[in-house]
Amino acid sequence: MTSAGRLAGVDGCPSGWIVVAIAAEGPLDPTVAIATSFKAVMDEDTAIIAVDMPIGLPDSIGPTGRGPEQRVRPLLGGRQSSVFAVPSRAAVFTEDYRAACDVAAATSTPPRMVAKQCYHLFPKMREIDALMTPAAESRIYEVHPELAFWRLNDDHALALPKKVKGRPDPAGLDERRAILVRHGFDAGFLARAPRGAGADDLLDAAANALIARRIASGLAEPFPREPQRDGRGLRMAIWA
């Protein structure tokens, strides 16, 4: 999928994980592939993996929520609804939706339910959580595509959504493609997603790859600036 010295931007997709790999410096030389598991992503010889999935799950959630989401939402303007509220680890590891809502309410102050969109991410969140260790943090970083595009757009929130009522929004996708092209991606590479992934998945993974390059070069920063750690010692921060 990738070779030594490459950087990977990763996003969940219907077939598993879409991986856009780029060079650490110079021309991007991008490639795209689908991995059926996050372990397969980790097994590739990539220097940095920037993945759109929460890493680090609190035992309980306070009034302001998990730190990273609290910090990045105000930056995203109309796109802040794309940053889902992450519940406690116990809720994430509860498979039934209604039961997960009960656990989330019991482990949050004030009691909060689980958004359906977040619940659908639980299997991938559990997959990463089972593999992550504090030692892996030198290589694997949590990112978020809308924050990535905010950063790539000179720290300005995007004007258009990428989806409207669950369907891709052509104007929003074009806005994101234009930003990626400005940062070195070829329009042809971005024109068609591989089978098993959507057009938005490809664009998100490409944006994540550019944040991986910022991380590798020391330019990225964590949100919040001083991340907290969960009960397993995992860092809780979104990077951009």
mmCIF file of C-alpha atoms in Angstrom:
data_model
loop_
_atom_site.group_PDB
_atom_site.id
_atom_site.type_symbol
_atom_site.label_atom_id
_atom_site.label_comp_id
_atom_site.label_asym_id
_atom_site.label_seq_id
_atom_site.Cartn_x
_atom_site.Cartn_y
_atom_site.Cartn_z
ATOM 1 C CA MET A 1 0.000 0.000 0.000
ATOM 2 C CA THR A 2 2.764 2.451 0.970
ATOM 3 C CA SER A 3 6.525 2.524 1.266
ATOM 4 C CA ALA A 4 9.023 3.668 3.887
ATOM 5 C CA GLY A 5 9.075 7.378 4.594
ATOM 6 C CA ARG A 6 5.525 7.887 3.364
ATOM 7 C CA LEU A 7 2.788 9.671 5.309
ATOM 8 C CA ALA A 8 -0.814 8.481 5.446
ATOM 9 C CA GLY A 9 -4.115 10.272 5.755
ATOM 10 C CA VAL A 10 -6.853 7.848 6.780
ATOM 11 C CA ASP A 11 -10.636 8.088 6.885
ATOM 12 C CA GLY A 12 -13.315 5.529 7.607
ATOM 13 C CA CYS A 13 -15.306 4.409 4.569
ATOM 14 C CA PRO A 14 -17.956 1.770 3.803
ATOM 15 C CA SER A 15 -15.326 -0.862 2.914
ATOM 16 C CA GLY A 16 -13.112 -0.166 5.926
ATOM 17 C CA TRP A 17 -10.478 2.554 5.747
ATOM 18 C CA ILE A 18 -9.403 4.714 2.818
ATOM 19 C CA VAL A 19 -5.692 5.550 2.904
ATOM 20 C CA VAL A 20 -4.112 8.397 0.934
ATOM 21 C CA ALA A 21 -0.331 8.212 1.167
ATOM 22 C CA ILE A 22 2.001 11.039 0.184
ATOM 23 C CA ALA A 23 5.709 11.798 0.288
ATOM 24 C CA ALA A 24 7.073 13.470 3.403
ATOM 25 C CA GLU A 25 8.382 16.431 1.377
ATOM 26 C CA GLY A 26 8.517 17.713 -2.166
ATOM 27 C CA PRO A 27 5.867 16.688 -4.726
ATOM 28 C CA LEU A 28 3.060 14.767 -3.048
ATOM 29 C CA ASP A 29 3.212 11.697 -5.327
ATOM 30 C CA PRO A 30 -0.116 10.478 -3.860
ATOM 31 C CA THR A 31 -1.497 6.964 -3.845
ATOM 32 C CA VAL A 32 -4.843 5.713 -2.599
ATOM 33 C CA ALA A 33 -5.887 2.298 -1.312
ATOM 34 C CA ILE A 34 -8.592 0.645 0.763
ATOM 35 C CA ALA A 35 -7.646 -1.277 3.918
ATOM 36 C CA THR A 36 -10.149 -3.654 5.455
ATOM 37 C CA SER A 37 -8.782 -3.149 8.990
ATOM 38 C CA PHE A 38 -6.894 -0.486 10.895
ATOM 39 C CA LYS A 39 -4.276 -3.081 11.784
ATOM 40 C CA ALA A 40 -3.535 -3.363 8.064
ATOM 41 C CA VAL A 41 -3.038 0.412 7.998
ATOM 42 C CA MET A 42 -0.666 0.225 10.961
ATOM 43 C CA ASP A 43 1.267 -2.676 9.444
ATOM 44 C CA GLU A 44 2.331 -0.537 6.475
ATOM 45 C CA ASP A 45 5.704 1.163 6.744
ATOM 46 C CA THR A 46 4.436 4.729 7.115
ATOM 47 C CA ALA A 47 6.128 7.345 9.269
ATOM 48 C CA ILE A 48 2.929 9.155 10.302
ATOM 49 C CA ILE A 49 -0.727 8.063 10.237
ATOM 50 C CA ALA A 50 -3.282 10.864 10.581
ATOM 51 C CA VAL A 51 -6.681 9.265 11.107
ATOM 52 C CA ASP A 52 -10.150 10.755 11.411
ATOM 53 C CA MET A 53 -11.352 8.846 14.438
ATOM 54 C CA PRO A 54 -11.368 9.678 18.164
ATOM 55 C CA ILE A 55 -8.319 8.371 20.024
ATOM 56 C CA GLY A 56 -8.476 8.409 23.807
ATOM 57 C CA LEU A 57 -11.843 7.808 25.472
ATOM 58 C CA PRO A 58 -12.685 9.379 28.834
ATOM 59 C CA ASP A 59 -14.197 7.356 31.666
ATOM 60 C CA SER A 60 -16.712 10.161 32.182
ATOM 61 C CA ILE A 61 -17.823 13.269 30.301
ATOM 62 C CA GLY A 62 -18.194 16.630 32.031
ATOM 63 C CA PRO A 63 -20.383 19.617 31.105
ATOM 64 C CA THR A 64 -18.061 20.813 28.326
ATOM 65 C CA GLY A 65 -17.527 17.391 26.756
ATOM 66 C CA ARG A 66 -14.285 15.777 25.615
ATOM 67 C CA GLY A 67 -11.522 18.369 25.356
ATOM 68 C CA PRO A 68 -10.680 18.144 21.632
ATOM 69 C CA GLU A 69 -14.251 18.571 20.412
ATOM 70 C CA GLN A 70 -14.809 21.476 22.790
ATOM 71 C CA ARG A 71 -11.720 23.232 21.466
ATOM 72 C CA VAL A 72 -12.227 22.853 17.724
ATOM 73 C CA ARG A 73 -15.973 23.453 17.302
ATOM 74 C CA PRO A 74 -15.802 27.263 17.665
ATOM 75 C CA LEU A 75 -13.268 27.381 14.812
ATOM 76 C CA LEU A 76 -15.512 25.700 12.278
ATOM 77 C CA GLY A 77 -18.469 28.043 12.000
ATOM 78 C CA GLY A 78 -21.340 26.332 10.216
ATOM 79 C CA ARG A 79 -19.338 23.121 9.937
ATOM 80 C CA GLN A 80 -19.045 22.553 13.707
ATOM 81 C CA SER A 81 -21.933 20.075 13.727
ATOM 82 C CA SER A 82 -19.593 17.633 11.955
ATOM 83 C CA VAL A 83 -17.640 17.291 15.221
ATOM 84 C CA PHE A 84 -19.674 14.715 17.133
ATOM 85 C CA ALA A 85 -19.783 14.560 20.918
ATOM 86 C CA VAL A 86 -17.750 11.507 21.962
ATOM 87 C CA PRO A 87 -19.182 9.636 24.972
ATOM 88 C CA SER A 88 -17.371 7.623 27.633
ATOM 89 C CA ARG A 89 -15.330 4.509 26.835
ATOM 90 C CA ALA A 90 -17.987 2.347 28.518
ATOM 91 C CA ALA A 91 -20.637 3.740 26.169
ATOM 92 C CA VAL A 92 -18.441 3.246 23.098
ATOM 93 C CA PHE A 93 -17.975 -0.400 24.074
ATOM 94 C CA THR A 94 -21.732 -0.956 24.422
ATOM 95 C CA GLU A 95 -22.987 -2.413 21.155
ATOM 96 C CA ASP A 96 -26.755 -1.871 21.436
ATOM 97 C CA TYR A 97 -27.751 1.726 20.706
ATOM 98 C CA ARG A 98 -30.343 2.141 23.458
ATOM 99 C CA ALA A 99 -28.054 0.534 26.009
ATOM 100 C CA ALA A 100 -25.188 2.747 24.846
ATOM 101 C CA CYS A 101 -27.391 5.802 25.405
ATOM 102 C CA ASP A 102 -28.169 4.600 28.941
ATOM 103 C CA VAL A 103 -24.460 4.091 29.693
ATOM 104 C CA ALA A 104 -23.562 7.458 28.148
ATOM 105 C CA ALA A 105 -26.187 9.206 30.285
ATOM 106 C CA ALA A 106 -24.937 7.466 33.429
ATOM 107 C CA THR A 107 -21.335 8.522 32.729
ATOM 108 C CA SER A 108 -21.905 12.170 31.770
ATOM 109 C CA THR A 109 -22.781 15.355 33.635
ATOM 110 C CA PRO A 110 -25.349 16.527 32.727
ATOM 111 C CA PRO A 111 -26.630 13.204 31.323
ATOM 112 C CA ARG A 112 -26.224 12.978 27.556
ATOM 113 C CA MET A 113 -27.432 10.475 25.005
ATOM 114 C CA VAL A 114 -25.427 9.291 21.996
ATOM 115 C CA ALA A 115 -25.923 10.855 18.561
ATOM 116 C CA LYS A 116 -26.792 8.218 15.974
ATOM 117 C CA GLN A 117 -23.985 9.470 13.692
ATOM 118 C CA CYS A 118 -21.456 8.934 16.475
ATOM 119 C CA TYR A 119 -22.916 5.542 17.359
ATOM 120 C CA HIS A 120 -22.262 4.333 13.812
ATOM 121 C CA LEU A 121 -18.571 5.105 14.365
ATOM 122 C CA PHE A 122 -18.329 2.939 17.493
ATOM 123 C CA PRO A 123 -17.022 -0.197 15.716
ATOM 124 C CA LYS A 124 -14.118 1.742 14.193
ATOM 125 C CA MET A 125 -13.488 3.576 17.469
ATOM 126 C CA ARG A 126 -13.275 0.223 19.251
ATOM 127 C CA GLU A 127 -10.991 -1.106 16.525
ATOM 128 C CA ILE A 128 -8.482 1.716 17.000
ATOM 129 C CA ASP A 129 -8.786 1.684 20.786
ATOM 130 C CA ALA A 130 -7.835 -2.003 20.871
ATOM 131 C CA LEU A 131 -4.635 -1.262 18.956
ATOM 132 C CA MET A 132 -3.532 2.066 20.404
ATOM 133 C CA THR A 133 -0.875 2.462 23.096
ATOM 134 C CA PRO A 134 0.914 5.557 24.392
ATOM 135 C CA ALA A 135 4.014 4.324 22.532
ATOM 136 C CA ALA A 136 2.093 4.428 19.240
ATOM 137 C CA GLU A 137 1.405 8.153 19.664
ATOM 138 C CA SER A 138 4.687 9.050 17.988
ATOM 139 C CA ARG A 139 3.205 7.703 14.764
ATOM 140 C CA ILE A 140 -0.612 7.736 15.008
ATOM 141 C CA TYR A 141 -2.473 11.019 15.413
ATOM 142 C CA GLU A 142 -6.147 11.916 15.652
ATOM 143 C CA VAL A 143 -7.270 14.455 13.070
ATOM 144 C CA HIS A 144 -10.594 15.752 11.789
ATOM 145 C CA PRO A 145 -11.199 16.623 8.120
ATOM 146 C CA GLU A 146 -13.141 19.821 8.774
ATOM 147 C CA LEU A 147 -10.373 21.076 11.053
ATOM 148 C CA ALA A 148 -7.853 19.969 8.415
ATOM 149 C CA PHE A 149 -9.666 21.993 5.742
ATOM 150 C CA TRP A 150 -9.910 24.931 8.162
ATOM 151 C CA ARG A 151 -6.127 24.815 8.537
ATOM 152 C CA LEU A 152 -5.518 24.364 4.804
ATOM 153 C CA ASN A 153 -7.906 27.269 4.122
ATOM 154 C CA ASP A 154 -5.711 29.723 6.039
ATOM 155 C CA ASP A 155 -7.545 29.082 9.311
ATOM 156 C CA HIS A 156 -10.960 29.917 7.885
ATOM 157 C CA ALA A 157 -14.000 27.651 8.159
ATOM 158 C CA LEU A 158 -15.384 26.392 4.871
ATOM 159 C CA ALA A 159 -18.512 28.027 3.546
ATOM 160 C CA LEU A 160 -20.254 24.915 2.245
ATOM 161 C CA PRO A 161 -21.101 21.495 3.688
ATOM 162 C CA LYS A 162 -19.826 18.358 1.964
ATOM 163 C CA LYS A 163 -23.202 16.671 2.448
ATOM 164 C CA VAL A 164 -26.779 17.915 2.543
ATOM 165 C CA LYS A 165 -29.402 15.604 4.061
ATOM 166 C CA GLY A 166 -26.925 12.739 3.906
ATOM 167 C CA ARG A 167 -26.168 13.156 0.206
ATOM 168 C CA PRO A 168 -22.931 14.560 -1.287
ATOM 169 C CA ASP A 169 -23.127 18.274 -2.059
ATOM 170 C CA PRO A 170 -21.314 18.931 -5.378
ATOM 171 C CA ALA A 171 -20.521 22.554 -4.522
ATOM 172 C CA GLY A 172 -19.113 21.600 -1.118
ATOM 173 C CA LEU A 173 -16.985 18.850 -2.626
ATOM 174 C CA ASP A 174 -15.697 21.251 -5.285
ATOM 175 C CA GLU A 175 -14.748 23.753 -2.579
ATOM 176 C CA ARG A 176 -12.671 21.073 -0.865
ATOM 177 C CA ARG A 177 -11.079 19.829 -4.098
ATOM 178 C CA ALA A 178 -9.957 23.360 -4.933
ATOM 179 C CA ILE A 179 -8.213 23.680 -1.574
ATOM 180 C CA LEU A 180 -6.461 20.333 -2.028
ATOM 181 C CA VAL A 181 -5.313 21.282 -5.531
ATOM 182 C CA ARG A 182 -3.843 24.507 -4.150
ATOM 183 C CA HIS A 183 -1.846 22.352 -1.753
ATOM 184 C CA GLY A 184 -0.379 20.134 -4.436
ATOM 185 C CA PHE A 185 -2.906 17.421 -5.281
ATOM 186 C CA ASP A 186 -3.668 16.765 -8.927
ATOM 187 C CA ALA A 187 -7.313 17.313 -9.817
ATOM 188 C CA GLY A 188 -7.367 14.007 -11.665
ATOM 189 C CA PHE A 189 -6.298 12.104 -8.552
ATOM 190 C CA LEU A 190 -9.183 13.655 -6.627
ATOM 191 C CA ALA A 191 -11.775 13.089 -9.337
ATOM 192 C CA ARG A 192 -12.710 9.500 -8.559
ATOM 193 C CA ALA A 193 -12.715 7.554 -5.324
ATOM 194 C CA PRO A 194 -11.781 3.876 -5.315
ATOM 195 C CA ARG A 195 -14.534 1.285 -5.090
ATOM 196 C CA GLY A 196 -15.777 0.996 -1.537
ATOM 197 C CA ALA A 197 -15.312 4.683 -0.671
ATOM 198 C CA GLY A 198 -17.229 7.865 -1.401
ATOM 199 C CA ALA A 199 -15.984 11.043 -3.031
ATOM 200 C CA ASP A 200 -16.052 12.775 0.341
ATOM 201 C CA ASP A 201 -14.007 9.959 1.907
ATOM 202 C CA LEU A 202 -11.244 10.477 -0.667
ATOM 203 C CA LEU A 203 -11.152 14.234 -0.099
ATOM 204 C CA ASP A 204 -11.124 13.816 3.673
ATOM 205 C CA ALA A 205 -8.274 11.288 3.550
ATOM 206 C CA ALA A 206 -6.298 13.605 1.256
ATOM 207 C CA ALA A 207 -6.757 16.506 3.684
ATOM 208 C CA ASN A 208 -5.693 14.252 6.550
ATOM 209 C CA ALA A 209 -2.550 13.322 4.598
ATOM 210 C CA LEU A 210 -1.605 16.987 4.348
ATOM 211 C CA ILE A 211 -1.988 17.286 8.114
ATOM 212 C CA ALA A 212 0.278 14.235 8.446
ATOM 213 C CA ARG A 213 2.875 16.235 6.506
ATOM 214 C CA ARG A 214 2.407 19.178 8.886
ATOM 215 C CA ILE A 215 2.894 16.799 11.817
ATOM 216 C CA ALA A 216 6.036 15.320 10.276
ATOM 217 C CA SER A 217 7.473 18.788 9.695
ATOM 218 C CA GLY A 218 6.653 20.010 13.215
ATOM 219 C CA LEU A 219 4.088 22.582 12.044
ATOM 220 C CA ALA A 220 0.930 20.944 13.403
ATOM 221 C CA GLU A 221 -0.503 21.756 16.806
ATOM 222 C CA PRO A 222 -2.806 19.803 19.106
ATOM 223 C CA PHE A 223 -6.256 20.975 20.137
ATOM 224 C CA PRO A 224 -6.292 21.499 23.057
ATOM 225 C CA ARG A 225 -2.763 22.809 23.397
ATOM 226 C CA GLU A 226 -2.164 20.715 26.517
ATOM 227 C CA PRO A 227 -3.992 17.427 25.921
ATOM 228 C CA GLN A 228 -5.362 15.349 28.731
ATOM 229 C CA ARG A 229 -5.002 11.570 28.838
ATOM 230 C CA ASP A 230 -7.639 8.923 29.306
ATOM 231 C CA GLY A 231 -7.622 6.072 31.816
ATOM 232 C CA ARG A 232 -5.349 4.024 29.541
ATOM 233 C CA GLY A 233 -2.861 6.859 29.195
ATOM 234 C CA LEU A 234 -3.881 7.750 25.636
ATOM 235 C CA ARG A 235 -3.530 11.345 24.491
ATOM 236 C CA MET A 236 -6.796 13.116 23.641
ATOM 237 C CA ALA A 237 -6.124 15.751 20.979
ATOM 238 C CA ILE A 238 -7.081 16.625 17.421
ATOM 239 C CA TRP A 239 -4.096 17.783 15.343
ATOM 240 C CA ALA A 240 -3.977 20.340 12.562
#
